[in-house]
Coordinates of C-alpha atoms and ligand atoms in Angstrom, one line a residue:
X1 CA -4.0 -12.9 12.1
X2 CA -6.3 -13.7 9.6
X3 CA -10.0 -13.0 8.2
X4 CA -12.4 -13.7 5.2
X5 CA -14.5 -11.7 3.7
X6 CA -16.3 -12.8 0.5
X7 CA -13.6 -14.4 -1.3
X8 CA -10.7 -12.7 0.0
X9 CA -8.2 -13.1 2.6
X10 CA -6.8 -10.3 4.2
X11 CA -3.2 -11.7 6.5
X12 CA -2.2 -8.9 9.2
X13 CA 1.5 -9.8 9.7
X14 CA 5.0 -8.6 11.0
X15 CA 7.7 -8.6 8.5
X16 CA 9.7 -6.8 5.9
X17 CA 7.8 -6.4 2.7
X18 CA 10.3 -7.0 0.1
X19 CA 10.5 -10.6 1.0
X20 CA 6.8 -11.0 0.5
X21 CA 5.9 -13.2 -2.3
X22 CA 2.4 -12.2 -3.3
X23 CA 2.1 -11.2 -7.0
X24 CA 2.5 -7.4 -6.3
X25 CA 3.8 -5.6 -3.2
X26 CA 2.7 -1.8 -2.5
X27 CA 5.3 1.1 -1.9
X28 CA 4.8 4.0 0.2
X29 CA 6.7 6.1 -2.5
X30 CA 7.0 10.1 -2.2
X31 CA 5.4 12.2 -5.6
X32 CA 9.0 12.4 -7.1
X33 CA 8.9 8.1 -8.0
X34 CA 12.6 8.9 -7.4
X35 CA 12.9 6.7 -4.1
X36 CA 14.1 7.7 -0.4
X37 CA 14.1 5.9 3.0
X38 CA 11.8 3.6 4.8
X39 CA 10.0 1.1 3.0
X40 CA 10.5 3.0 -0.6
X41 CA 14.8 3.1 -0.2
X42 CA 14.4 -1.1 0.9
X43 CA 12.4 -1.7 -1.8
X44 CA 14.8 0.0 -4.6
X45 CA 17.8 -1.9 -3.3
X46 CA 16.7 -5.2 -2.8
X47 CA 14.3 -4.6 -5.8
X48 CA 17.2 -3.2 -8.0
X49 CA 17.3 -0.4 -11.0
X50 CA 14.8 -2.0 -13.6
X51 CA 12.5 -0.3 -11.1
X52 CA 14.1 3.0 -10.5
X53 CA 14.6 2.9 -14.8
X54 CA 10.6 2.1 -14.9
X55 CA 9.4 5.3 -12.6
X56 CA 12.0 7.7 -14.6
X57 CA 9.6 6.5 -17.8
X58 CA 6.3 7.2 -15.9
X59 CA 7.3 10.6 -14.4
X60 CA 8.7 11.2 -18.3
X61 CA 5.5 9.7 -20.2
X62 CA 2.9 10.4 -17.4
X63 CA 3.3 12.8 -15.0
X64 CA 6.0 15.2 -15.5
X65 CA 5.0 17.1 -12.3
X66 CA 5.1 14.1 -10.1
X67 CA 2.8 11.4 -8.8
X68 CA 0.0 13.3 -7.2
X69 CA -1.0 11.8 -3.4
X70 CA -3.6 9.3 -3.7
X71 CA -2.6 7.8 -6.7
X72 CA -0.9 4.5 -7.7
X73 CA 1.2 3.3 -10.8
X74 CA 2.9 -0.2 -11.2
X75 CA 6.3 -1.5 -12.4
X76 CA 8.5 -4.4 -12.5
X77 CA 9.7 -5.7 -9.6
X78 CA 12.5 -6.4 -10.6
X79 CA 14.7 -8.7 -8.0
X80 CA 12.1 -8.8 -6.1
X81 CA 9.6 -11.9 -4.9
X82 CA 6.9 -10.5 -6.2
X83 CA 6.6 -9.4 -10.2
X84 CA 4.8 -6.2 -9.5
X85 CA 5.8 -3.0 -7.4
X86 CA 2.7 -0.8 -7.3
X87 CA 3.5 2.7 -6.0
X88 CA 1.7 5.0 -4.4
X89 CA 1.6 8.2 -2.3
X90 CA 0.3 8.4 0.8
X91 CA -0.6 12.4 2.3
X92 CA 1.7 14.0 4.9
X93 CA 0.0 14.1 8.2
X94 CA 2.6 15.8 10.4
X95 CA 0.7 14.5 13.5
X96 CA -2.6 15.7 12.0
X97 CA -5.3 13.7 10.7
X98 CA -8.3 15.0 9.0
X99 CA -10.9 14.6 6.7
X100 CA -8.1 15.7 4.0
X101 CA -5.9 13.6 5.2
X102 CA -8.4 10.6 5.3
X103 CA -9.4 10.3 2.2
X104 CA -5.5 10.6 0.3
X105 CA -4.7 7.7 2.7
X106 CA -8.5 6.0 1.5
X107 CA -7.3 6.8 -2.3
X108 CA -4.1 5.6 -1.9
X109 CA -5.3 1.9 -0.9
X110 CA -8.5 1.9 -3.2
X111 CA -6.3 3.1 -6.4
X112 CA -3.5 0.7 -5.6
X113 CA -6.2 -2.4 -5.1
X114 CA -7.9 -0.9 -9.2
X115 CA -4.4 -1.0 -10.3
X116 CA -4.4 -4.7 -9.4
X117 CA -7.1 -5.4 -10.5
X118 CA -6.4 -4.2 -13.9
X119 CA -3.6 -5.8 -14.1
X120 CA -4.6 -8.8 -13.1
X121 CA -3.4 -9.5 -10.1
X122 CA -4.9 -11.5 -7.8
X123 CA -2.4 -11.1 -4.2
X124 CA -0.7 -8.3 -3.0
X125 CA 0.5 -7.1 -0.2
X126 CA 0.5 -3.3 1.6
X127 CA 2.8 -1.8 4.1
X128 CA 1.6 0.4 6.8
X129 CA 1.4 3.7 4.1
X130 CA 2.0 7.5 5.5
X131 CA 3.0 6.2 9.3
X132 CA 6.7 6.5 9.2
X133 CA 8.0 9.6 7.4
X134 CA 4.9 11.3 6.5
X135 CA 3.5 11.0 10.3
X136 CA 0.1 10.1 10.2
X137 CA -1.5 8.6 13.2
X138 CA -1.2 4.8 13.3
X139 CA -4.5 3.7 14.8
X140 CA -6.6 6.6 12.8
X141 CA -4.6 4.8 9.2
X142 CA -5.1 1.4 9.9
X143 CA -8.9 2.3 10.5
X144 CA -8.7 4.3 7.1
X145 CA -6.9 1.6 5.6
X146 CA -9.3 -1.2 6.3
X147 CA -12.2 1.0 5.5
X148 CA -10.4 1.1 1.8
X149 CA -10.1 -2.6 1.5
X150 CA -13.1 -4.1 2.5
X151 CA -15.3 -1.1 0.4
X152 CA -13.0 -2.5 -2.5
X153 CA -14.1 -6.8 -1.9
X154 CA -17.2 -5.5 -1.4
X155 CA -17.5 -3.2 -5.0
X156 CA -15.1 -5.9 -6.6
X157 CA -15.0 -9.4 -6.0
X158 CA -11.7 -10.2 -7.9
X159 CA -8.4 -10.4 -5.1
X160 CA -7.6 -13.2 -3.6
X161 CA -5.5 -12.3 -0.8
X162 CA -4.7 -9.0 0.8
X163 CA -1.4 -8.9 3.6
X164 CA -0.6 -6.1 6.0
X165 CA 2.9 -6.1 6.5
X166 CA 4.0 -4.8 9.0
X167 CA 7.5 -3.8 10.1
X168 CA 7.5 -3.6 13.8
X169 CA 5.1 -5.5 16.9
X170 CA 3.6 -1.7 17.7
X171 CA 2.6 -1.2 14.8
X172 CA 1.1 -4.9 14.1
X173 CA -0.7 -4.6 17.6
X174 CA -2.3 -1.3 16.6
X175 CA -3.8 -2.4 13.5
X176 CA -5.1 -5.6 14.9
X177 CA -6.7 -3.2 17.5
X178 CA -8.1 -1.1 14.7
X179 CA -9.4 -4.2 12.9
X180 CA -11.5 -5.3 15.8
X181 CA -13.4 -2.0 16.0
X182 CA -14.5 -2.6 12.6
Ligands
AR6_201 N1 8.8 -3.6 5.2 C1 7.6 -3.2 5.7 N2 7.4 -2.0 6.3 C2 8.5 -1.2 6.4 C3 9.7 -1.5 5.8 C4 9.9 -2.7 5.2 N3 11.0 -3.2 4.7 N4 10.6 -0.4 6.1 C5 9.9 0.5 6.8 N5 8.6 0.1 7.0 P1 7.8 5.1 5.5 P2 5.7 7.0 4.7 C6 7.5 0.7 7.6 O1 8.5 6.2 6.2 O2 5.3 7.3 6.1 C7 10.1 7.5 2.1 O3 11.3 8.2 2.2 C8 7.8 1.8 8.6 O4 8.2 1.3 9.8 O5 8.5 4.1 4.7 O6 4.5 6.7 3.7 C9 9.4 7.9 0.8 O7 10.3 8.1 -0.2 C10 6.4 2.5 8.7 O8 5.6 1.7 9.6 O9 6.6 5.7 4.6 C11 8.6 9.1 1.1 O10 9.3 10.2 1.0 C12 5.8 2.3 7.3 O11 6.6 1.3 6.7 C13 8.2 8.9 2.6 O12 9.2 8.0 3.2 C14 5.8 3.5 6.4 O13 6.9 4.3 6.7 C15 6.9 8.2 2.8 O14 6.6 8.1 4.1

């Protein structure tokens, strides 16, 4: 599925994210920048240790207590299809979804797309952030998520193309739901 607004696409697809080939994919990363499971342990194997190496220098340089949720930094992507990794950290729901919990999921989209930005990067593509591990409600971060991304094309008219991807058909059939109630 696919939509334009202003000048940018946004692509809601199924698929593993580390095969994407837009200029920068997004990791659901924990605060640690240390890896783990889900999308974050596929992306550090198929994406190799340049990456790993880069986020040992942030936490080192930059934040020695961790990545705080709701923010974003970038790296190589190493073997990866796409040059940039941008990681973020998305809020632990647990099954609970409130106004906290909103806005860390809102941050971590909008500070991942100004991270782009500054960078220069014009595509980039987003996994379903905080709905696997961390438990958030799918429908409510979808909603959250695309709330993020179109206030971002509509404060900055600079990316090209935005994709959802999505690893399972649940998951893509809930956030096409969610983009229709937009
Ligand atoms: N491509 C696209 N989506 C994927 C992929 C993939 N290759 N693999 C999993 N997903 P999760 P979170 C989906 O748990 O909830 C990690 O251990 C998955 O089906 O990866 O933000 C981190 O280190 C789900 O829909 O991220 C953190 O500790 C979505 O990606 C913690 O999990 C997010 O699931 C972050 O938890």
């Amino acid at each position: 599925m696919e939509i334009k607004i202003n000048n940018t696409k946004i692509i809601l697809k199924i698929g593993d994210i580390t095969e994407e080939d837009t200029q920068a994919i997004v990791n659901a990363a924990n605060s640690t920048l240390m890896g783990g499971g889900g999308v974050d342990g596929a992306i550090h194997r198929k994406g190799g240790s340049a990456i790993l190496e880069e986020c040992k220098k942030i936490r080192k340089e930059k934040y020695t207590d961790g990545l705080p949720t709701g923010e974003a930094v970038i790296t190589t992507g190493g073997n990866l299809k796409a040059n940039y990794v941008i990681h973020t950290v998305g809020p632990i729901c647990s099954g609970s979804f409130k106004e906290r919990e909103e806005k860390l999921l809102y941050n971590a989209y909008y500070n991942s797309l100004r991270l782009a930005k500054e960078k220069g990067i014009k595509s980039i593509s987003f996994p379903s952030i905080s709905t696997g591990a961390y438990r958030c409600p799918v429908d409510k971060a979808a909603k959250t998520a695309f709330k993020a991304v179109i206030d971002f094309i509509k404060n900055e008219n600079y990316i090209e193309e935005i994709r959802f991807v999505l690893f399972t058909q649940d998951v893509y059939e809930r956030y096409k739901e969610a983009f229709n109630e937009i």
